[in-house]
Tab-separated table of C-alpha atoms in Angstrom:
chain	number	residue	atom	x	y	z
A	1	UNK	CA	89.823	76.037	121.634
A	2	UNK	CA	90.829	76.987	125.048
A	3	UNK	CA	93.764	78.861	123.422
A	4	UNK	CA	91.635	81.561	121.689
A	5	UNK	CA	90.223	84.827	123.835
A	6	UNK	CA	86.617	84.789	124.908
A	7	UNK	CA	84.080	85.758	122.268
A	8	UNK	CA	86.135	84.700	119.316
A	9	UNK	CA	84.092	81.439	118.811
A	10	UNK	CA	80.805	81.257	117.358
A	11	UNK	CA	78.532	77.986	118.144
A	12	UNK	CA	75.059	78.973	117.667
A	13	UNK	CA	73.614	77.739	114.566
A	14	UNK	CA	71.739	80.937	113.728
A	15	UNK	CA	74.298	82.644	113.857
A	16	UNK	CA	77.156	80.260	111.921
A	17	UNK	CA	74.692	79.939	109.051
A	18	UNK	CA	75.131	83.201	108.086
A	19	UNK	CA	79.291	82.656	107.705
A	20	UNK	CA	78.682	79.361	105.754
A	21	UNK	CA	77.913	80.562	102.326
A	22	UNK	CA	79.124	83.181	99.358
A	23	UNK	CA	77.444	84.426	96.814
A	24	UNK	CA	76.639	81.768	95.055
A	25	UNK	CA	73.188	79.497	94.710
A	26	UNK	CA	75.353	76.637	96.574
A	27	UNK	CA	73.583	74.972	100.008
A	28	UNK	CA	76.088	75.194	102.347
A	29	UNK	CA	77.253	72.437	104.619
A	30	UNK	CA	76.771	72.675	108.678
A	31	UNK	CA	80.065	73.955	110.658
A	32	UNK	CA	81.025	73.161	114.104
A	33	UNK	CA	81.452	77.145	114.764
A	34	UNK	CA	82.974	80.079	113.358
A	35	UNK	CA	86.236	81.692	114.656
A	36	UNK	CA	86.262	85.523	114.285
A	37	UNK	CA	90.224	85.662	114.199
A	38	UNK	CA	91.534	89.127	115.041
A	39	UNK	CA	95.281	88.467	114.826
A	40	UNK	CA	97.616	86.273	113.356
A	41	UNK	CA	98.026	84.263	116.559
A	42	UNK	CA	93.998	83.721	116.662
A	43	UNK	CA	94.711	81.825	113.384
A	44	UNK	CA	97.909	80.003	114.433
A	45	UNK	CA	95.542	78.690	117.465
A	46	UNK	CA	93.007	77.764	115.405
A	47	UNK	CA	95.056	75.506	112.832
A	48	UNK	CA	97.107	73.848	115.411
A	49	UNK	CA	93.382	72.746	117.555
A	50	UNK	CA	92.465	72.016	114.165
A	51	UNK	CA	95.298	69.544	113.143
A	52	UNK	CA	95.088	68.397	116.460
A	53	UNK	CA	91.436	66.802	116.362
A	54	UNK	CA	91.418	66.740	112.371
A	55	UNK	CA	88.925	69.149	111.646
A	56	UNK	CA	88.585	71.107	108.288
A	57	UNK	CA	88.535	74.778	108.362
A	58	UNK	CA	87.628	76.996	105.240
A	59	UNK	CA	88.863	80.027	105.431
A	60	UNK	CA	86.681	83.220	104.465
A	61	UNK	CA	86.660	86.766	103.860
A	62	UNK	CA	83.730	89.064	102.831
A	63	UNK	CA	81.997	86.183	101.576
A	64	UNK	CA	82.088	87.784	97.800
A	65	UNK	CA	83.003	84.941	96.297
A	66	UNK	CA	81.368	83.702	93.099
A	67	UNK	CA	82.687	79.947	92.500
A	68	UNK	CA	81.856	78.523	95.822
A	69	UNK	CA	85.178	78.651	97.206
A	70	UNK	CA	84.600	79.895	100.787
A	71	UNK	CA	81.132	77.640	101.565
A	72	UNK	CA	81.145	75.455	104.705
A	73	UNK	CA	81.412	71.615	104.492
A	74	UNK	CA	79.670	69.625	106.977
A	75	UNK	CA	81.531	69.478	110.372
A	76	UNK	CA	84.187	72.222	109.148
A	77	UNK	CA	85.374	75.301	111.164
A	78	UNK	CA	84.903	78.625	109.314
A	79	UNK	CA	87.970	80.757	109.845
A	80	UNK	CA	86.606	84.186	109.276
A	81	UNK	CA	89.362	86.613	108.726
A	82	UNK	CA	87.288	89.799	108.177
A	83	UNK	CA	87.950	91.577	111.087
A	84	UNK	CA	92.132	91.555	110.411
A	85	UNK	CA	91.571	95.011	109.185
A	86	UNK	CA	95.123	96.833	109.785
A	87	UNK	CA	97.139	98.408	107.396
A	88	UNK	CA	100.355	97.835	109.363
A	89	UNK	CA	102.319	99.759	106.857
A	90	UNK	CA	102.296	102.192	104.088
A	91	UNK	CA	105.541	103.306	102.588
A	92	UNK	CA	105.492	105.949	99.533
A	93	UNK	CA	109.324	105.738	99.007
A	94	UNK	CA	109.404	101.949	98.347
A	95	UNK	CA	105.787	102.187	96.914
A	96	UNK	CA	104.619	99.600	98.686
A	97	UNK	CA	101.714	98.702	101.626
A	98	UNK	CA	101.636	95.433	104.126
A	99	UNK	CA	98.095	94.577	105.024
A	100	UNK	CA	96.165	92.390	106.855
A	101	UNK	CA	93.841	90.118	104.797
A	102	UNK	CA	90.661	91.611	106.403
A	103	UNK	CA	91.543	95.037	104.574
A	104	UNK	CA	88.420	96.248	101.942
A	105	UNK	CA	89.897	96.493	98.746
A	106	UNK	CA	88.496	99.980	97.999
A	107	UNK	CA	89.748	101.227	101.601
A	108	UNK	CA	93.428	99.802	100.342
A	109	UNK	CA	93.277	101.955	97.353
A	110	UNK	CA	91.873	105.120	99.033
A	111	UNK	CA	94.730	104.931	101.601
A	112	UNK	CA	97.521	104.689	98.564
A	113	UNK	CA	96.264	107.621	96.813
A	114	UNK	CA	96.505	109.731	99.796
A	115	UNK	CA	99.894	109.583	98.970
A	116	UNK	CA	99.768	109.946	95.207
A	117	UNK	CA	99.383	106.212	95.020
A	118	UNK	CA	97.525	103.391	94.121
A	119	UNK	CA	96.189	99.356	94.232
A	120	UNK	CA	95.943	98.645	91.171
A	121	UNK	CA	93.480	95.379	91.317
A	122	UNK	CA	90.066	96.504	90.794
A	123	UNK	CA	87.284	94.084	90.945
A	124	UNK	CA	83.949	95.359	90.692
A	125	UNK	CA	83.168	94.235	94.106
A	126	UNK	CA	86.068	96.480	95.186
A	127	UNK	CA	83.932	98.444	98.069
A	128	UNK	CA	82.693	94.927	100.048
A	129	UNK	CA	85.540	92.575	98.623
A	130	UNK	CA	88.555	92.059	100.886
A	131	UNK	CA	92.764	91.778	100.121
A	132	UNK	CA	92.700	88.078	101.439
A	133	UNK	CA	89.906	87.282	99.247
A	134	UNK	CA	91.325	88.483	96.411
A	135	UNK	CA	94.600	86.811	97.435
A	136	UNK	CA	93.157	83.852	97.749
A	137	UNK	CA	91.292	83.750	93.590
A	138	UNK	CA	94.065	86.019	92.251
A	139	UNK	CA	91.177	88.669	91.414
A	140	UNK	CA	91.560	91.208	88.645
A	141	UNK	CA	88.989	93.552	87.555
A	142	UNK	CA	88.381	96.811	85.544
A	143	UNK	CA	92.341	97.821	85.585
A	144	UNK	CA	93.586	94.678	85.059
A	145	UNK	CA	94.063	95.017	80.986
A	146	UNK	CA	96.788	97.361	82.164
A	147	UNK	CA	98.552	96.232	85.779
A	148	UNK	CA	97.625	92.753	85.909
A	149	UNK	CA	95.636	90.845	88.249
A	150	UNK	CA	96.477	90.650	91.939
A	151	UNK	CA	99.633	88.060	91.672
A	152	UNK	CA	100.923	91.184	89.831
A	153	UNK	CA	100.894	93.309	92.705
A	154	UNK	CA	102.058	90.723	95.352
A	155	UNK	CA	105.543	90.893	96.317
A	156	UNK	CA	105.312	88.469	99.795
A	157	UNK	CA	103.141	87.216	102.174
A	158	UNK	CA	102.995	85.599	105.458
A	159	UNK	CA	101.057	82.739	105.854
A	160	UNK	CA	99.833	79.906	108.602
A	161	UNK	CA	100.156	76.680	107.302
A	162	UNK	CA	98.219	73.548	108.362
A	163	UNK	CA	99.770	72.380	111.667
A	164	UNK	CA	99.840	76.164	112.742
A	165	UNK	CA	103.717	77.417	111.873
A	166	UNK	CA	103.926	80.713	110.372
A	167	UNK	CA	106.127	80.908	107.100
A	168	UNK	CA	107.222	84.128	104.919
A	169	UNK	CA	107.632	84.269	101.561
A	170	UNK	CA	108.571	86.970	99.023
A	171	UNK	CA	110.165	90.024	99.650
A	172	UNK	CA	109.915	93.816	99.702
A	173	UNK	CA	111.800	94.436	96.676
A	174	UNK	CA	110.497	95.225	93.084
A	175	UNK	CA	112.575	92.139	92.008
A	176	UNK	CA	113.895	88.796	93.681
A	177	UNK	CA	114.218	85.265	92.380
A	178	UNK	CA	115.717	83.471	95.153
A	179	UNK	CA	114.303	79.998	95.900
A	180	UNK	CA	110.821	78.700	93.976
A	181	UNK	CA	108.228	81.768	94.121
A	182	UNK	CA	105.839	80.335	96.862
A	183	UNK	CA	104.105	83.850	97.059
A	184	UNK	CA	102.726	83.010	93.592
A	185	UNK	CA	101.797	79.492	94.177
A	186	UNK	CA	99.567	80.793	97.228
A	187	UNK	CA	97.991	83.498	95.369
A	188	UNK	CA	95.477	81.682	93.538
A	189	UNK	CA	95.600	78.385	95.835
A	190	UNK	CA	91.827	79.477	96.967
A	191	UNK	CA	92.713	78.555	100.882
A	192	UNK	CA	93.966	74.805	99.994
A	193	UNK	CA	97.494	75.280	101.135
A	194	UNK	CA	97.850	77.859	103.715
A	195	UNK	CA	95.771	80.859	105.449
A	196	UNK	CA	97.239	84.320	104.568
A	197	UNK	CA	97.279	86.539	107.513
A	198	UNK	CA	99.543	89.680	105.854
A	199	UNK	CA	100.777	90.630	102.269
A	200	UNK	CA	103.256	92.896	100.925
A	201	UNK	CA	101.537	94.572	98.282
A	202	UNK	CA	103.248	96.809	95.345
A	203	UNK	CA	101.638	99.948	94.827
A	204	UNK	CA	101.752	102.165	91.418
A	205	UNK	CA	101.935	105.873	91.160
A	206	UNK	CA	98.020	107.038	90.538
A	207	UNK	CA	97.766	108.710	86.922
A	208	UNK	CA	97.290	112.421	86.749
A	209	UNK	CA	94.421	112.177	83.999
A	210	UNK	CA	92.356	109.684	82.432
A	211	UNK	CA	89.926	110.055	79.466
A	212	UNK	CA	86.548	107.877	79.548
A	213	UNK	CA	84.914	107.226	76.236
A	214	UNK	CA	81.516	105.018	76.157
A	215	UNK	CA	80.212	103.623	72.601
A	216	UNK	CA	76.772	101.945	72.047
A	217	UNK	CA	76.712	99.412	69.060
A	218	UNK	CA	73.984	97.879	67.592
A	219	UNK	CA	75.565	94.552	67.390
A	220	UNK	CA	77.714	92.581	70.600
A	221	UNK	CA	79.758	91.000	67.770
A	222	UNK	CA	80.700	95.016	66.725
A	223	UNK	CA	81.588	95.772	70.316
A	224	UNK	CA	83.798	92.766	70.268
A	225	UNK	CA	85.518	93.710	67.433
A	226	UNK	CA	86.522	97.267	68.063
A	227	UNK	CA	87.798	95.566	71.311
A	228	UNK	CA	90.126	93.368	69.366
A	229	UNK	CA	91.180	96.495	66.925
A	230	UNK	CA	92.038	98.655	70.235
A	231	UNK	CA	93.862	96.166	71.437
A	232	UNK	CA	95.940	95.205	67.659
A	233	UNK	CA	96.251	98.765	67.477
A	234	UNK	CA	98.350	98.888	70.971
A	235	UNK	CA	96.225	101.859	72.336
A	236	UNK	CA	97.172	100.663	75.904
A	237	UNK	CA	93.740	101.386	77.667
A	238	UNK	CA	93.779	101.433	81.184
A	239	UNK	CA	90.229	100.093	81.317
A	240	UNK	CA	88.449	98.420	78.632
A	241	UNK	CA	85.150	97.032	79.704
A	242	UNK	CA	82.014	95.355	77.847
A	243	UNK	CA	78.275	94.793	78.576
A	244	UNK	CA	75.848	93.165	76.688
A	245	UNK	CA	72.135	94.309	76.248
A	246	UNK	CA	70.833	92.128	78.902
A	247	UNK	CA	72.934	93.363	81.468
A	248	UNK	CA	72.356	97.284	80.246
A	249	UNK	CA	68.540	96.525	80.258
A	250	UNK	CA	68.956	95.306	83.657
A	251	UNK	CA	70.659	98.238	85.037
A	252	UNK	CA	67.816	100.511	82.988
A	253	UNK	CA	65.362	98.665	84.979
A	254	UNK	CA	66.524	99.387	87.769
A	255	UNK	CA	68.451	103.068	87.488
A	256	UNK	CA	66.456	104.281	84.402
A	257	UNK	CA	69.991	104.999	82.466
A	258	UNK	CA	67.794	106.004	79.448
A	259	UNK	CA	68.676	103.000	77.563
A	260	UNK	CA	67.959	103.319	73.217
A	261	UNK	CA	65.941	100.440	71.546
A	262	UNK	CA	68.498	99.839	69.309
A	263	UNK	CA	71.619	99.308	71.669
A	264	UNK	CA	72.826	95.707	71.918
A	265	UNK	CA	76.243	96.575	73.597
A	266	UNK	CA	78.000	98.924	75.265
A	267	UNK	CA	81.732	99.612	75.132
A	268	UNK	CA	83.644	101.832	78.279
A	269	UNK	CA	87.139	102.467	78.064
A	270	UNK	CA	89.536	104.378	79.717
A	271	UNK	CA	93.038	105.834	78.442
A	272	UNK	CA	95.835	107.528	80.676
A	273	UNK	CA	96.681	109.376	76.933
A	274	UNK	CA	94.100	110.899	74.298
A	275	UNK	CA	91.057	108.774	73.830
A	276	UNK	CA	90.664	109.956	70.130
A	277	UNK	CA	92.179	106.731	68.473
A	278	UNK	CA	90.055	104.369	70.753
A	279	UNK	CA	87.243	106.613	69.663
A	280	UNK	CA	87.730	106.131	66.282
A	281	UNK	CA	88.530	102.271	66.016
A	282	UNK	CA	85.021	102.139	67.539
A	283	UNK	CA	84.037	102.632	63.940
A	284	UNK	CA	80.719	100.263	63.978
A	285	UNK	CA	79.449	102.397	66.759
A	286	UNK	CA	76.196	103.851	66.772
A	287	UNK	CA	77.013	106.396	69.346
A	288	UNK	CA	80.331	107.485	70.897
A	289	UNK	CA	80.939	110.176	73.451
A	290	UNK	CA	83.737	111.230	75.857
A	291	UNK	CA	83.334	111.975	79.653
A	292	UNK	CA	83.663	115.763	80.186
A	293	UNK	CA	84.238	115.900	83.606
A	294	UNK	CA	85.596	113.212	86.243
A	295	UNK	CA	82.156	112.929	87.752
A	296	UNK	CA	80.777	111.932	84.155
A	297	UNK	CA	83.272	109.111	83.946
A	298	UNK	CA	83.135	108.067	87.467
A	299	UNK	CA	78.951	107.722	86.190
A	300	UNK	CA	80.007	105.319	82.931
A	301	UNK	CA	82.494	103.121	85.555
A	302	UNK	CA	79.521	102.733	87.975
A	303	UNK	CA	77.321	101.653	85.218
A	304	UNK	CA	79.711	98.408	85.103
A	305	UNK	CA	80.089	98.150	88.647
A	306	UNK	CA	76.392	97.905	88.810
A	307	UNK	CA	76.242	94.693	86.103
A	308	UNK	CA	76.103	92.201	88.996
A	309	UNK	CA	73.800	93.398	91.627
A	310	UNK	CA	71.525	94.129	88.656
A	311	UNK	CA	71.518	90.671	87.268
A	312	UNK	CA	70.876	89.260	90.866
A	313	UNK	CA	67.668	91.250	90.610
A	314	UNK	CA	66.506	88.644	87.914
A	315	UNK	CA	67.038	85.519	89.089
A	316	UNK	CA	69.672	83.125	90.849
A	317	UNK	CA	73.118	83.652	89.044
A	318	UNK	CA	75.372	81.099	87.597
A	319	UNK	CA	78.384	83.434	87.245
A	320	UNK	CA	81.234	82.268	85.046
A	321	UNK	CA	84.308	83.868	83.992
A	322	UNK	CA	86.208	81.909	81.380
A	323	UNK	CA	88.919	83.685	79.512
A	324	UNK	CA	90.535	83.419	76.043
A	325	UNK	CA	93.148	85.482	73.879
A	326	UNK	CA	91.953	88.788	73.245
A	327	UNK	CA	92.105	88.237	69.129
A	328	UNK	CA	89.622	85.101	69.673
A	329	UNK	CA	87.184	87.761	71.956
A	330	UNK	CA	84.668	88.174	68.919
A	331	UNK	CA	84.474	84.286	68.651
A	332	UNK	CA	83.761	83.951	72.057
A	333	UNK	CA	81.002	86.103	72.277
A	334	UNK	CA	79.204	84.841	69.398
A	335	UNK	CA	79.768	81.331	70.775
A	336	UNK	CA	78.104	82.871	74.028
A	337	UNK	CA	75.249	84.228	72.057
A	338	UNK	CA	74.618	80.783	70.240
A	339	UNK	CA	74.591	78.281	73.379
A	340	UNK	CA	71.841	80.830	75.077
A	341	UNK	CA	69.613	80.645	71.770
A	342	UNK	CA	70.368	76.988	71.623
A	343	UNK	CA	69.137	76.067	74.908
A	344	UNK	CA	66.786	78.528	75.413
A	345	UNK	CA	68.645	80.207	78.587
A	346	UNK	CA	69.109	83.771	79.241
A	347	UNK	CA	72.695	84.513	79.529
A	348	UNK	CA	73.805	88.126	80.487
A	349	UNK	CA	77.640	88.983	79.649
A	350	UNK	CA	80.080	91.475	80.344
A	351	UNK	CA	83.738	91.228	80.041
A	352	UNK	CA	87.080	92.746	81.205
A	353	UNK	CA	87.277	92.914	77.572
A	354	UNK	CA	91.014	93.967	77.145
A	355	UNK	CA	92.099	90.611	78.650
A	356	UNK	CA	89.645	88.593	77.011
A	357	UNK	CA	88.120	87.676	80.173
A	358	UNK	CA	84.507	87.203	79.552
A	359	UNK	CA	81.557	86.911	82.381
A	360	UNK	CA	78.576	85.323	81.149
A	361	UNK	CA	75.932	84.999	83.806
A	362	UNK	CA	73.588	82.047	83.130
A	363	UNK	CA	69.897	83.179	84.910
A	364	UNK	CA	67.665	80.998	86.199
A	365	UNK	CA	64.425	81.036	88.806
A	366	UNK	CA	64.596	81.966	92.091
A	367	UNK	CA	64.287	79.029	94.604
A	368	UNK	CA	65.963	76.085	92.908
A	369	UNK	CA	68.431	74.280	94.638
A	370	UNK	CA	70.635	74.461	91.696
A	371	UNK	CA	70.453	75.530	87.981
A	372	UNK	CA	68.192	73.577	85.579
A	373	UNK	CA	69.273	71.117	83.082
A	374	UNK	CA	69.393	73.317	80.163
A	375	UNK	CA	71.687	75.940	82.062
A	376	UNK	CA	74.391	73.257	82.486
A	377	UNK	CA	74.173	72.441	78.839
A	378	UNK	CA	74.955	75.958	78.004
A	379	UNK	CA	77.415	76.127	80.384
A	380	UNK	CA	78.945	73.277	79.325
A	381	UNK	CA	79.099	74.210	75.950
A	382	UNK	CA	80.517	77.914	76.613
A	383	UNK	CA	83.513	76.403	78.656
A	384	UNK	CA	84.190	74.057	76.036
A	385	UNK	CA	83.916	76.906	73.323
A	386	UNK	CA	86.710	78.709	75.343
A	387	UNK	CA	89.159	75.893	75.792
A	388	UNK	CA	88.471	75.214	71.919
A	389	UNK	CA	89.783	78.846	71.613
A	390	UNK	CA	92.812	78.200	73.680
A	391	UNK	CA	91.221	79.728	76.640
A	392	UNK	CA	90.655	78.941	80.050
A	393	UNK	CA	87.833	78.100	82.520
A	394	UNK	CA	88.449	80.740	85.084
A	395	UNK	CA	90.345	84.309	84.957
A	396	UNK	CA	89.605	85.387	88.159
A	397	UNK	CA	86.946	83.692	90.144
A	398	UNK	CA	88.446	80.706	90.937
A	399	UNK	CA	87.383	77.312	90.557
A	400	UNK	CA	85.610	76.924	94.126
A	401	UNK	CA	83.271	74.223	93.304
A	402	UNK	CA	81.156	75.339	90.598
A	403	UNK	CA	83.779	74.384	88.177
A	404	UNK	CA	85.147	71.290	89.167
A	405	UNK	CA	82.994	69.007	86.412
A	406	UNK	CA	85.240	70.913	84.041
A	407	UNK	CA	88.525	70.927	85.592
A	408	UNK	CA	90.134	67.932	83.898
A	409	UNK	CA	89.047	69.274	80.502
A	410	UNK	CA	91.999	71.871	80.856
A	411	UNK	CA	94.545	70.613	83.127
A	412	UNK	CA	94.777	66.961	82.215
A	413	UNK	CA	95.756	63.981	84.604
A	414	UNK	CA	99.536	64.877	84.790
A	415	UNK	CA	98.592	68.423	85.961
A	416	UNK	CA	95.859	67.010	88.553
A	417	UNK	CA	98.458	64.552	89.620
A	418	UNK	CA	100.794	67.491	90.551
A	419	UNK	CA	98.394	69.689	91.803
A	420	UNK	CA	97.590	66.801	94.173
A	421	UNK	CA	100.881	66.050	95.230
A	422	UNK	CA	101.644	70.000	96.046
A	423	UNK	CA	98.632	70.058	98.095
A	424	UNK	CA	100.070	66.993	100.543
A	425	UNK	CA	103.057	68.566	100.590
A	426	UNK	CA	101.580	71.939	102.236
A	427	UNK	CA	98.436	70.127	103.837
A	428	UNK	CA	99.294	66.181	104.392
A	429	UNK	CA	95.867	65.789	106.683
A	430	UNK	CA	93.816	67.864	104.245
A	431	UNK	CA	91.913	69.966	106.326
A	432	UNK	CA	92.632	73.427	104.698
A	433	UNK	CA	89.330	74.029	102.403
A	434	UNK	CA	89.165	70.440	101.306
A	435	UNK	CA	87.432	69.727	97.912
A	436	UNK	CA	87.863	73.029	96.733
A	437	UNK	CA	89.935	74.393	93.739
A	438	UNK	CA	91.581	71.100	92.260
């Protein structure tokens, strides 16, 4: 890669190994090297070299993915975009920003809030995940119940294709239907169609006030029923998050939050209006409280953000994110509890409940190369239950490697054929993140 400036390429195996894995338990392959891209030109040079030499390229952001989408394969080049951190433009008048893929999600939001705006997508990993990774998986997060997922905040992209050509998609306007929606196609494509080097993002007005409530329940199903009631009543929450007893206990053992023995679930909700109706719909709750200060509200939401790192303290994690129609959430919750009991597997469940997006985390012994058979059996049962309820295998984490064994159950042969045809159009040499997503 002589076209790259000195210092951009790493080949020491002890160094490259740290770039080879994501946040899953999956053992990575052995990369040839790592490119530390600092500009679009670095990405172009890398892709041209890779095409000339038929070398696979695995794009990588911060490595916070939970599906194996950024894990190395043998003989690949890891293309790290974490140094591309420029906010090229932020226009308060047009309520847009143009940013590079290495920008941390929370930093984008903080920059917008200096102008009375916000960047709506809000994954729990917002302090460490990057915009590029969010785009790759079409990430959602805590605020997606009201504002949608990453695709809903993406107006246009700058993408380097497999042979090094630069494609620009989309627009800077709020509306636009010229041609096919290539922007929407790339968002969620997990690095298999091109490498995103910049994105034009939609910003929104930050709310002037937010009310936050927390409700504790003695039954996880009762909490799910409260979620369904809140949605059915048209309350339009801006955040509606659910945590089960296992999750709360793992946080309590770490942070000593004063968890009551009878509490089996907690619901955290926010609204840009009055919280009274949401609180009233939590009729089965054993306790309901409204945050009296912004600091108290931040503490409550902070509990939800602690969920995944708290679970990692318990063992290795197979983290999933099935999504079902919101009215079927209570049934999905029951199916998860039944699968855990039937297979004697620890499952810790949280949910972006207002979306019907449930994160069952299957926890197993550290040091194992992969989950034991009982975990896979429980996961299989959970995935099939989600599909039977009219749901999907993944709401925001992506397929990566972990969900491929179930992919055909949802897509079917015709969709699979079309997906591979699209891949062939954009990446005829199959060098972009091969073996992932589809």
